[in-house]
Coordinates of C-alpha atoms in Angstrom, one line a residue:
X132 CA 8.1 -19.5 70.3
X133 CA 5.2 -19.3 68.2
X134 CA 5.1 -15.5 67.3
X135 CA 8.9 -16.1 66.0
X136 CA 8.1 -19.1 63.8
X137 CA 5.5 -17.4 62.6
X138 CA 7.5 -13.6 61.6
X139 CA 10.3 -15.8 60.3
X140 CA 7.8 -17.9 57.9
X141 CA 6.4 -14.2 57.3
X142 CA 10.0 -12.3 56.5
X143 CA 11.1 -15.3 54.2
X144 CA 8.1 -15.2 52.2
X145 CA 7.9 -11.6 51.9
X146 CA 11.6 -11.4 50.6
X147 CA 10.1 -14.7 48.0
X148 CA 7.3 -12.8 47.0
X149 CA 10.1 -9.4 46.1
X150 CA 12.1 -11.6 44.7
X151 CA 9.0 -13.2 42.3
X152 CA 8.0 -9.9 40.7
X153 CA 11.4 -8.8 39.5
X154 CA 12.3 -9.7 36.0
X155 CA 15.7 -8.7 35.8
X156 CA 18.5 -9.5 33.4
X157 CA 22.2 -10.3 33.5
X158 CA 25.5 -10.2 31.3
X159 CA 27.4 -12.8 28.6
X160 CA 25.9 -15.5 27.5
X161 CA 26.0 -17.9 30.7
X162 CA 23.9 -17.9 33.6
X163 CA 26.4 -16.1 36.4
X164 CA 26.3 -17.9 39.8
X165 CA 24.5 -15.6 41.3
X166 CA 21.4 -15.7 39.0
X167 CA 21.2 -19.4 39.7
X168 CA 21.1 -18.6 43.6
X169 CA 18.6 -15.9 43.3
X170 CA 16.4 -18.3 41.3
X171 CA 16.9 -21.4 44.5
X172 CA 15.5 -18.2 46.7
X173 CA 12.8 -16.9 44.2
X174 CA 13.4 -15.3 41.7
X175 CA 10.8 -16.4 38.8
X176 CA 11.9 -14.5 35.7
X177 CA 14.6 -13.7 33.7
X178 CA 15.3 -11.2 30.6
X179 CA 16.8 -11.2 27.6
X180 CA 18.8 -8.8 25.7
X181 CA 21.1 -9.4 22.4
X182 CA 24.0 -9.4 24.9
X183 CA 23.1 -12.5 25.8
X184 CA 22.6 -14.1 22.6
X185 CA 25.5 -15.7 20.5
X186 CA 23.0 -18.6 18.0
X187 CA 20.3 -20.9 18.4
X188 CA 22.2 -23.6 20.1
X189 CA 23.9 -21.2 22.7
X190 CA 20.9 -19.7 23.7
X191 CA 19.0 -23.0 24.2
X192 CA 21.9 -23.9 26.7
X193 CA 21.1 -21.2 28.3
X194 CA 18.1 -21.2 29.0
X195 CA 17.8 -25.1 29.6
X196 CA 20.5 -23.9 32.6
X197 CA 18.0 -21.5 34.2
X198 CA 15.3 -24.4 33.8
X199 CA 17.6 -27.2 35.5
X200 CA 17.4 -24.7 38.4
X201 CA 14.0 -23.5 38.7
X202 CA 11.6 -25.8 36.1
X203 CA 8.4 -23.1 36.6
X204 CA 10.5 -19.7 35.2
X205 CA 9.7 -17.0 32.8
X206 CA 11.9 -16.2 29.8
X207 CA 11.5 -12.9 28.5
X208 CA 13.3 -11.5 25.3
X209 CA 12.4 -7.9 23.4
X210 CA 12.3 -9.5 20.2
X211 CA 10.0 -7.8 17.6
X212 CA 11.4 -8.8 14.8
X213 CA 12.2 -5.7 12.5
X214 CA 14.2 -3.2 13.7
X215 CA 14.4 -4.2 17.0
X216 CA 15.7 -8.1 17.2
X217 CA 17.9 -9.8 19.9
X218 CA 17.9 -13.2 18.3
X219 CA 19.6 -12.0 15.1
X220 CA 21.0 -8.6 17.1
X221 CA 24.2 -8.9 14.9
X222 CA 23.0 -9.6 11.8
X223 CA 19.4 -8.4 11.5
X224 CA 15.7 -9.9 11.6
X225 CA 14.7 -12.7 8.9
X226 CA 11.4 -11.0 9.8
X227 CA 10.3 -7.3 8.7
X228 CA 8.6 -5.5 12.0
X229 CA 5.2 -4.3 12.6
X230 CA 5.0 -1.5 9.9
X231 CA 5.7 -3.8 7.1
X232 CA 2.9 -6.4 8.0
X233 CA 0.9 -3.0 8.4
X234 CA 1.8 -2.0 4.9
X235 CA 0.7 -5.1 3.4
X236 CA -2.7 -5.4 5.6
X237 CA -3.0 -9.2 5.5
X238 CA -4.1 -10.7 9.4
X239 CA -3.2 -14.3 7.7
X240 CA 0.3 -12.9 7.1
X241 CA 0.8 -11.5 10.3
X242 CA -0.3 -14.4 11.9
X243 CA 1.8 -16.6 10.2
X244 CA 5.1 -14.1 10.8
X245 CA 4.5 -13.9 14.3
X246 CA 3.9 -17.9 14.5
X247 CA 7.2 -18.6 13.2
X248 CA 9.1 -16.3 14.9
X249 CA 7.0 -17.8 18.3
X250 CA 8.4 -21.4 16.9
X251 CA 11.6 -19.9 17.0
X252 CA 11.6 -18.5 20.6
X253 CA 10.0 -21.1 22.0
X254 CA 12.8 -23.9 20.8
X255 CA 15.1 -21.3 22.4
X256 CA 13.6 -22.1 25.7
X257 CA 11.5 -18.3 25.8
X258 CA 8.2 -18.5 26.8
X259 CA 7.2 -14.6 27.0
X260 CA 8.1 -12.1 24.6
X261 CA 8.0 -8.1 25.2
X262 CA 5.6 -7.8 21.8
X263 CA 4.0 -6.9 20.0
X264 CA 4.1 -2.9 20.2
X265 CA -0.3 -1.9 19.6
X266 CA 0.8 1.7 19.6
X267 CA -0.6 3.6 16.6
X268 CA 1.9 6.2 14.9
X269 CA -0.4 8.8 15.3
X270 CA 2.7 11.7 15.6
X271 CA 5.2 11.0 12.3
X272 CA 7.7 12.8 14.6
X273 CA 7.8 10.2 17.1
X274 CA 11.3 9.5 17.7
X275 CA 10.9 5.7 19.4
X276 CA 7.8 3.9 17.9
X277 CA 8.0 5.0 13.9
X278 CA 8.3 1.4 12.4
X279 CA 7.4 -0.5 15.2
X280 CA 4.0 0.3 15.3
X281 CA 1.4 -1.5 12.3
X282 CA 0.6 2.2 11.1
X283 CA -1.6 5.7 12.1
X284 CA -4.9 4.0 11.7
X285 CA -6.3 2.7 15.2
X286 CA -8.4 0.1 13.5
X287 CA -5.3 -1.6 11.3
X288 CA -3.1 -1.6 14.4
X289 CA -6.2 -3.4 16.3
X290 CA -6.5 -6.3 13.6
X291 CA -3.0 -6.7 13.3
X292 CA -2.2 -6.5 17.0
X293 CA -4.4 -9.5 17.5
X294 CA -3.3 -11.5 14.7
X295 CA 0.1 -11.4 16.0
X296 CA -1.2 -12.0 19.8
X297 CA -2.7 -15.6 18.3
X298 CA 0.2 -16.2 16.3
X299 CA 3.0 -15.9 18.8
X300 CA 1.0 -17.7 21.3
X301 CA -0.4 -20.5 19.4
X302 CA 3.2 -21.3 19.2
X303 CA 3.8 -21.5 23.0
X304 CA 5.4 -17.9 23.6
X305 CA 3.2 -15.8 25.6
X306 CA 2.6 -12.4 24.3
X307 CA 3.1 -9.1 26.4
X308 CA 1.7 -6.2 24.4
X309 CA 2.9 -2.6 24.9
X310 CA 3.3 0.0 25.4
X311 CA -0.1 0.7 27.2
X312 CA -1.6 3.2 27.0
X313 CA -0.1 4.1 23.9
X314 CA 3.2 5.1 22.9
X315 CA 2.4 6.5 19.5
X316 CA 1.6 10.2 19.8
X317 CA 5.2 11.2 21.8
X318 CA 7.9 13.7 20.1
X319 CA 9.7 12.3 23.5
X320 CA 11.4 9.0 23.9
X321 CA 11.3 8.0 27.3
X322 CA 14.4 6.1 27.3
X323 CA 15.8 9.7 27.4
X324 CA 12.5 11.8 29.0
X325 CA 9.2 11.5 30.1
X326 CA 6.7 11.9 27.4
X327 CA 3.6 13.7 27.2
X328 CA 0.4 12.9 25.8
X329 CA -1.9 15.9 25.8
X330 CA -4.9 14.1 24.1
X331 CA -8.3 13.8 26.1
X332 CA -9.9 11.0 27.2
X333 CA -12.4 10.1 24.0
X334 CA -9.5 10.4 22.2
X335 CA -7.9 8.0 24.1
X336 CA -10.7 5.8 24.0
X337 CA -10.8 6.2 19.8
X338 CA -6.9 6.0 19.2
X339 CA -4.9 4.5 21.5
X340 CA -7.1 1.7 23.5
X341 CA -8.2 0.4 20.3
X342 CA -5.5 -2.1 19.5
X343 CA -5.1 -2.8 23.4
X344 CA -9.0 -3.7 23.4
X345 CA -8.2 -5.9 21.0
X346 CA -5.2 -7.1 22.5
X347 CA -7.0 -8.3 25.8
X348 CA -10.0 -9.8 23.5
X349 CA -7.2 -12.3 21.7
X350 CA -6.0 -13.5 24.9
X351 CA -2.6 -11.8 25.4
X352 CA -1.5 -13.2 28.2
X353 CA 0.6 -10.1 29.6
X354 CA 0.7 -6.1 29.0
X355 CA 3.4 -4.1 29.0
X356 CA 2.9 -0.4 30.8
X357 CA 4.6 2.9 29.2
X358 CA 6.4 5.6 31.1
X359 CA 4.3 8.2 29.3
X360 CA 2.5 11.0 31.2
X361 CA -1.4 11.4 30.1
X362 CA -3.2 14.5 32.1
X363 CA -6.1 13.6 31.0
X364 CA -5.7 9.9 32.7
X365 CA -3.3 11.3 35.8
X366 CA -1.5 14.6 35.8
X367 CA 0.6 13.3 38.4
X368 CA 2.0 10.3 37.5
X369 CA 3.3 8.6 34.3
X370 CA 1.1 5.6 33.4
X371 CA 3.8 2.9 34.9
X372 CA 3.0 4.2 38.5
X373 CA -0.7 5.4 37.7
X374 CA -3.5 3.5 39.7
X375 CA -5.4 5.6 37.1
X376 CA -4.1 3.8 34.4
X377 CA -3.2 0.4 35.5
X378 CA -6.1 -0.2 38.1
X379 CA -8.3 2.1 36.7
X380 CA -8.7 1.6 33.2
X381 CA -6.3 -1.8 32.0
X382 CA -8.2 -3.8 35.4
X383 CA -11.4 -1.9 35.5
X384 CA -14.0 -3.9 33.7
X385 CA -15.8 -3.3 30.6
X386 CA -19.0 -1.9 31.9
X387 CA -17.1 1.0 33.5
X388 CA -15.1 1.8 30.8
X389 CA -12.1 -0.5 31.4
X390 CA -10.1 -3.4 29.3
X391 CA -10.8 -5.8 32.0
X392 CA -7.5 -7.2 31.8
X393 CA -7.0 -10.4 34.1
X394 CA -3.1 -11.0 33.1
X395 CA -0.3 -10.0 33.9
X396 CA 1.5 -6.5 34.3
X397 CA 4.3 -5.8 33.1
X398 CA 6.8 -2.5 33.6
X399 CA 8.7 -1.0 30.9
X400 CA 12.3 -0.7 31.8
X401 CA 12.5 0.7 35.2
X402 CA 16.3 2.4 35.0
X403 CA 14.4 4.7 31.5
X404 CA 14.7 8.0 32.5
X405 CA 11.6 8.6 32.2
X406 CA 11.4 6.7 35.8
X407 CA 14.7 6.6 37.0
X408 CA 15.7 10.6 36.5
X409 CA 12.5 11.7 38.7
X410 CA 11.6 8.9 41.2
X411 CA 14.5 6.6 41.4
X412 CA 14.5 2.6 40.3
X413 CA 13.6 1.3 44.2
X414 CA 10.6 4.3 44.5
X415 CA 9.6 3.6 40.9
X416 CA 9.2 0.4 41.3
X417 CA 7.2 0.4 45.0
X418 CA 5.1 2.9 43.3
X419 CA 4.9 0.9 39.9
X420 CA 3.6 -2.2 42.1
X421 CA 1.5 -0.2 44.6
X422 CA -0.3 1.2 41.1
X423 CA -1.2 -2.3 40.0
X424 CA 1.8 -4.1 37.9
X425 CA 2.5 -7.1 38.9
X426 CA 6.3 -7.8 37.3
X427 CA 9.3 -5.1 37.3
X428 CA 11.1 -5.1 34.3
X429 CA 15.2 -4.0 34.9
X430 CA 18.0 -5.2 33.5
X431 CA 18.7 -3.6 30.1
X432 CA 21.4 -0.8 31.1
X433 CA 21.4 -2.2 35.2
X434 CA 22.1 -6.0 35.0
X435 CA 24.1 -7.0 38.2
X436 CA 22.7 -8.9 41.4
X437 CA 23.4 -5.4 42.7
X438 CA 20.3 -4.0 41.1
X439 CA 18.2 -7.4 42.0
X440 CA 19.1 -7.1 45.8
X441 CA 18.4 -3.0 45.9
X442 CA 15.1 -3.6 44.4
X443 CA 14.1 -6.7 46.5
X444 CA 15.2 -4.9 50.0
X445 CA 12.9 -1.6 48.6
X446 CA 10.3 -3.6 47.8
X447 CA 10.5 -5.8 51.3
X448 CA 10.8 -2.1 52.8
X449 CA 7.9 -0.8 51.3
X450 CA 5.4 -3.4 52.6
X451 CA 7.3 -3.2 56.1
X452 CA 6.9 0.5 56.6
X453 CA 3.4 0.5 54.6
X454 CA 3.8 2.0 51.8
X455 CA 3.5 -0.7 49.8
X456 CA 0.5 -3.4 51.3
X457 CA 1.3 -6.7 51.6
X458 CA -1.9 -8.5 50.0
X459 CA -0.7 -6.3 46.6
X460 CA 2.9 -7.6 46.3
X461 CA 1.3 -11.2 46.8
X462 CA -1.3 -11.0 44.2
X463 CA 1.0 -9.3 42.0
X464 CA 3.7 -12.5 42.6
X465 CA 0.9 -15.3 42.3
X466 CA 0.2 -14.0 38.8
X467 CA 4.0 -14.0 38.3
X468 CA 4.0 -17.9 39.3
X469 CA 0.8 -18.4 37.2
X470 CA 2.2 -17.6 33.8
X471 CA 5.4 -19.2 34.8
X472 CA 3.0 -22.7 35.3
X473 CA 0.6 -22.0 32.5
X474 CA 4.3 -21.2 30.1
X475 CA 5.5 -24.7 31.2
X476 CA 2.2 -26.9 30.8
X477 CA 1.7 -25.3 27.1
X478 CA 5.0 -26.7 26.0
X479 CA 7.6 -24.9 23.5
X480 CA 6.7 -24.7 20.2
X481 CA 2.7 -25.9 20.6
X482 CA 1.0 -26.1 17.1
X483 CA 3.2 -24.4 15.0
X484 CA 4.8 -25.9 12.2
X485 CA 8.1 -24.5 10.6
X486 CA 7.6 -22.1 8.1
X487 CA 11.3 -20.5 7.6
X488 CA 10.7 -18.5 4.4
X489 CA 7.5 -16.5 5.9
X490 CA 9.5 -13.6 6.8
X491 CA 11.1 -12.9 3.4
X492 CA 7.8 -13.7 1.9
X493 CA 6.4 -10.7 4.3
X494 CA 9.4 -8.2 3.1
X495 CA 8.9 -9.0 -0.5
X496 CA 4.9 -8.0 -0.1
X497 CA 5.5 -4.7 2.0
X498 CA 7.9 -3.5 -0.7
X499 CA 6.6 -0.3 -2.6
X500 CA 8.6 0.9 -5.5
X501 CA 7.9 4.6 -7.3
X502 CA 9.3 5.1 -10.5
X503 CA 10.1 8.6 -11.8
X504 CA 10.1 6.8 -15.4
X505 CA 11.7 4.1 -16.8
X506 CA 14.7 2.3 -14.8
X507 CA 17.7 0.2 -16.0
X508 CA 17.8 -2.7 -13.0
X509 CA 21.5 -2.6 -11.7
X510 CA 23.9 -4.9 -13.7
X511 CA 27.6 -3.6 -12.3
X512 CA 28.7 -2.7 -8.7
X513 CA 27.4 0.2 -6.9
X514 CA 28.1 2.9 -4.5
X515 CA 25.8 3.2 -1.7
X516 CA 24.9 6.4 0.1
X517 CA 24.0 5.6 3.4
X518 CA 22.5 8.5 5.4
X519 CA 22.7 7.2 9.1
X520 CA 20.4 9.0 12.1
X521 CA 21.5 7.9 15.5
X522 CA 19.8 5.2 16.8
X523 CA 17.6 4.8 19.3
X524 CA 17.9 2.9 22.4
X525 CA 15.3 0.3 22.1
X526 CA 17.0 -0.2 18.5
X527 CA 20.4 -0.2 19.7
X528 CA 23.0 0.2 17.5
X529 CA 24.5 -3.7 17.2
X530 CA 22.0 -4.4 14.7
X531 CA 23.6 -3.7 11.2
X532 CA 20.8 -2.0 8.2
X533 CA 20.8 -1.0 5.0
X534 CA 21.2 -2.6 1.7
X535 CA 24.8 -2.7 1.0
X536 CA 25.6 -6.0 2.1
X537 CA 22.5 -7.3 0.4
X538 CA 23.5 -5.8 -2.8
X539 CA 27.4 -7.0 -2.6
X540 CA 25.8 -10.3 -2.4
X541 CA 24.4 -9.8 -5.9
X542 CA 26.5 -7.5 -7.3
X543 CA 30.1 -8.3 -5.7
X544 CA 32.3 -5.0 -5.4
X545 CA 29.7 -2.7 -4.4
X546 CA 30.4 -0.2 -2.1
X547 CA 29.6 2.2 0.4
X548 CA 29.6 5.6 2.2
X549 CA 28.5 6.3 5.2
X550 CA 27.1 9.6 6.3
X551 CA 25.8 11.2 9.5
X552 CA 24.2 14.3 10.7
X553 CA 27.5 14.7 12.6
X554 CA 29.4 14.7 9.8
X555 CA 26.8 17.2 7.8
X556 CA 27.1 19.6 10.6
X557 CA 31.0 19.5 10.6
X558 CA 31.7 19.8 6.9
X559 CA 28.4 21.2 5.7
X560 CA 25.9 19.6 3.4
X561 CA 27.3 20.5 0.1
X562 CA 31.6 18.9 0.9
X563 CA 29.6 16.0 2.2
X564 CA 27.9 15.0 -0.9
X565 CA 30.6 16.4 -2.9
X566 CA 32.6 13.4 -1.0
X567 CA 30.0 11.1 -1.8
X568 CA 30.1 11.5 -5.8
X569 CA 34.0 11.5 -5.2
X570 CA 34.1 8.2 -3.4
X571 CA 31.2 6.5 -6.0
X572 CA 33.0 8.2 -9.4
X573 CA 31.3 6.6 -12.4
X574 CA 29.1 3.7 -10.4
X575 CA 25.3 4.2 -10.0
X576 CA 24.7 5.2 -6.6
X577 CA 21.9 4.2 -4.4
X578 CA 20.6 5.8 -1.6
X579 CA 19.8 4.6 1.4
X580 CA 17.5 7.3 4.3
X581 CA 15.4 6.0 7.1
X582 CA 13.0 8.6 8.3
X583 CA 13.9 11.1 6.2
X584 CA 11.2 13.5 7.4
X585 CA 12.1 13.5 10.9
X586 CA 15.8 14.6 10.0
X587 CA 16.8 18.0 8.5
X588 CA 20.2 17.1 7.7
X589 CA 19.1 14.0 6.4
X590 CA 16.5 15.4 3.7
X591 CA 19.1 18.1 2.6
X592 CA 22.1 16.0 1.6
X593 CA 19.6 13.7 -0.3
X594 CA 18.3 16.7 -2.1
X595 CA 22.2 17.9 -3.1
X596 CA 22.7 14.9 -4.4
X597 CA 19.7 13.9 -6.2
X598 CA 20.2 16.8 -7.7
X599 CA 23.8 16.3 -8.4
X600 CA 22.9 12.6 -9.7
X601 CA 19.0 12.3 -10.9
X602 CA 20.1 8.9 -11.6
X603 CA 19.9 8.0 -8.1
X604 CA 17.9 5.1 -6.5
X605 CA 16.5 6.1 -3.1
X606 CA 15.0 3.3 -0.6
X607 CA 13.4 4.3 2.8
X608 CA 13.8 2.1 5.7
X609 CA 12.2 4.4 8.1
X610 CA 8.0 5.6 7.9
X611 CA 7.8 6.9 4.2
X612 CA 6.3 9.9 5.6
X613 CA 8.1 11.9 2.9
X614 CA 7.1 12.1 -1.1
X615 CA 9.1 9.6 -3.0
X616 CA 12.2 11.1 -4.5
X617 CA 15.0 9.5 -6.7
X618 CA 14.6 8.0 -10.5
X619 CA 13.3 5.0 -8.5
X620 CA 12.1 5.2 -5.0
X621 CA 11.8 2.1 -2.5
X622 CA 10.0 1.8 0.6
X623 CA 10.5 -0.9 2.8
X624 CA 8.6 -0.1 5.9
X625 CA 11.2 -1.3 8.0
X626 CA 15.2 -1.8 8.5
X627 CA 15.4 -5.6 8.7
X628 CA 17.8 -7.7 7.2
X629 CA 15.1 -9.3 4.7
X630 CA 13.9 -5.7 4.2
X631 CA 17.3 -5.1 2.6
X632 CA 17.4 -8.5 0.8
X633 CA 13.6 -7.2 -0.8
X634 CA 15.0 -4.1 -2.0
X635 CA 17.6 -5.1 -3.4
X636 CA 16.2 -8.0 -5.4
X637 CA 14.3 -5.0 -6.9
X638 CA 16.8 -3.1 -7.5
X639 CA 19.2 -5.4 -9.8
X640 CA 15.7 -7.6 -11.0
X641 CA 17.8 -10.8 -9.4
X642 CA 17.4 -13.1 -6.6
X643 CA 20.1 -14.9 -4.6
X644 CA 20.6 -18.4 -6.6
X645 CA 19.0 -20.2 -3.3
X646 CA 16.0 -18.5 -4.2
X647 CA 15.9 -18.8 -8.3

């Protein structure tokens, strides 16, 4: 009878340990029934998305719910402030994202930014948040990073990256930096594709490890892996399921030319196509864990208990067939269980104090205006041009941009176009600006791009019309990669709701009467 006790103790913690490394999400804005089961049998995480976030108050319900059912759990949440928020998902960030703090180059700052919005999480109930991104924006055509990285310079990403590593955990909220190795030099987003990255290794070394050096030295208690391919790392296998990369180089220690990274490992989204189109979610994910990560991150397009049970069952497969040893799925689950003790012992909220204003304060600094020669702040209502690119997955297209409802605040009747590369290609450049000074008649028109230089379409229709209208007023939400254009010219670094409130203070010389 002994043998049997002992496989059935064996199977049950096996299936716990599958169960541990999974951080998978879920739909509306309640825990489902089943979530709360899988948590009584193991499950140690859960993931956010904006799906499941109505306000404050809601989401703290929430996530007190999980608690009540598993005290010791990881809360994870993509928030990056920015462009890419889930706590204010449907009516954009009261912080500006990475490439604004970049633009204004002040570590205090970004500290402070990234405190607040830790404060913030953490009286949500979240104690691990997918941020911040330490890629460096090495390729201006990158379709995915763009604003979400600090900037191009490896050394102002580093400094920056571990300002906001200390400021988001000094408020409680552990910090999982990604996307390592380095997401910044892809034409590819690997929501779509898999990326490659044909630099060599001392570039690597120069470039893209710098801010994740830096990372590791500020304490960051978790990484977050990218589905990129690097040849010069492992021509065989994107970096998520690269002992090369994962073992090799984020684990190996210093003196052999490692981060010696102790925390934990986390995947990007297993069901990207960069990972799901060539191996599968259940082989991605053995392979992911048999590389070295330690936690499987699913649930932003796949978030049933379907998913959950498939991957469990591989994983438990896996280590029974071995593919996948046994010892590797427990260490990777103890560190799992480790954050989720050390997140509860360090308390929600630890040591920061509320500073509600910081992220406006942050917009207003990154804003860089270019004047063509002198220009008459806006006094009447105004037509707004809003070129629109399609946005990208990680973005999501919930999250509302541009300055139009910013400026109807201060100048009530203003209105506004919106145009696409769609629309361009159907009616042609010239009928779609010619609709454009139609719709805005007499009004002053203001422009609104957001990577101009990565969109053809995009920099054509601005140049019709600017040339229609020199009077126009152009702001860039995007990378100002391109020259500043317009009789004024705005940049500010990012899409977020105070980016818009920044911009168009400066355009009409006024602030909302809260703020006079």
């Amino acid at each position: 009878m002994t043998p049997l006790v002992r496989s059935v103790r064996s199977a049950d913690t096996l299936t716990r340990d599958a169960l541990a490394v999974l951080q998978p999400g879920f739909t509306g804005t309640t825990a489902p029934d089943w979530l709360l089961r899988r948590l009584g049998e193991g499950l140690v995480s859960v993931g956010l998305f904006g799906r499941n976030v109505a306000d404050p108050a809601q989401l703290a319900a929430l996530t007190g719910r999980l608690r009540a059912e598993r005290e010791e759990l990881i809360v994870a949440i993509d928030e990056e402030g920015g462009d890419v928020t889930r706590l204010e998902v449907r009516g954009g960030s009261s912080f500006p994202g990475n490439h604004a703090l970049g633009a204004v180059d002040d570590t205090e700052l970004t500290r402070a930014v990234a405190r607040e919005l830790g404060r913030r999480l953490a009286d949500c109930g979240i104690n691990l948040n997918w941020a911040p991104s330490a890629d460096v924006n090495s390729n201006p055509a990158n379709p995915v990073i763009g604003v979400r990285s600090f900037g191009a310079d490896p050394q102002l990403v580093a400094r920056h990256t571990a300002a906001y590593v200390e400021g988001l955990q000094s408020a409680g909220v552990a910090a999982c930096t990604k996307h390592f190795p380095g997401h910044g030099d892809t034409a590819v987003d690997s929501h779509h594709d898999l990326p490659r990255i044909a630099a060599d290794l001392p570039t690597l070394q120069e470039r893209e490890l710098v801010p994740f050096r830096a990372a590791v030295a500020a304490g960051t208690r978790a990484v977050m892996s990218a589905h990129i391919l690097l040849p010069a790392l492992d021509a065989e296998h994107p970096a998520t399921l690269s002992p090369a990369a994962l073992h090799g180089l984020l684990r190996a220690p210093e003196a052999e030319g490692g981060l010696g990274f102790d925390g934990l490992i986390v995947t990007d989204g297993m069901e990207m196509q960069a990972i799901s189109a060539s191996y599968g979610i259940e082989r991605g994910s053995v392979l992911a864990l048999a590389a070295g990560a330690d936690a499987i991150c699913v649930g932003g397009g796949l978030a049933d208990e379907g998913i959950v049970l498939r991957l469990r069952d591989a994983l438990v497969r896996a280590v029974r067939e071995g593919e996948l040893p046994e010892q590797r799925l427990a260490d990777a689950a103890a560190r799992v269980r480790a954050l989720a003790g050390r997140a509860r012992s360090t308390g929600a909220g630890e040591g920061a104090a509320p500073a509600p204003g910081i992220g406006l304060t942050a917009a207003r600094r990154a804003l860089r205006v270019t004047a063509a020669g002198p220009y008459r702040p806006l006094a009447e209502p105004v037509h707004v041009a809003a070129f629109t690119p399609l946005a990208n997955i990680a973005v999501g297209d919930e999250t509302p941009w541009g300055v139009a409802a910013e400026l109807a605040r201060l100048l009530p009747g203003t209105e506004t176009t919106t145009c696409t590369g769609e629309a361009a290609a159907v009616a042609g450049t010239a009928a779609l600006v010619d609709g454009l000074l139609t719709a805005a008649a007499d009004r002053r028109l203001v422009a609104v791009v957001r990577d101009v230089h990565r969109h053809p379409w995009m920099a054509d229709a601005l140049h019709t019309l600017l040339a229609a209208r020199p009077d126009t007023a152009v702001i860039e939400m995007g990378v100002p990669q391109a020259p500043p254009r317009g009789a004024l010219h705005l940049a500010t670094h990012g899409a977020a709701r105070v980016c818009a409130q920044a911009a168009a203070e400066a355009l009409t010389g006024r602030r909302p009467s809260a703020d006079e």
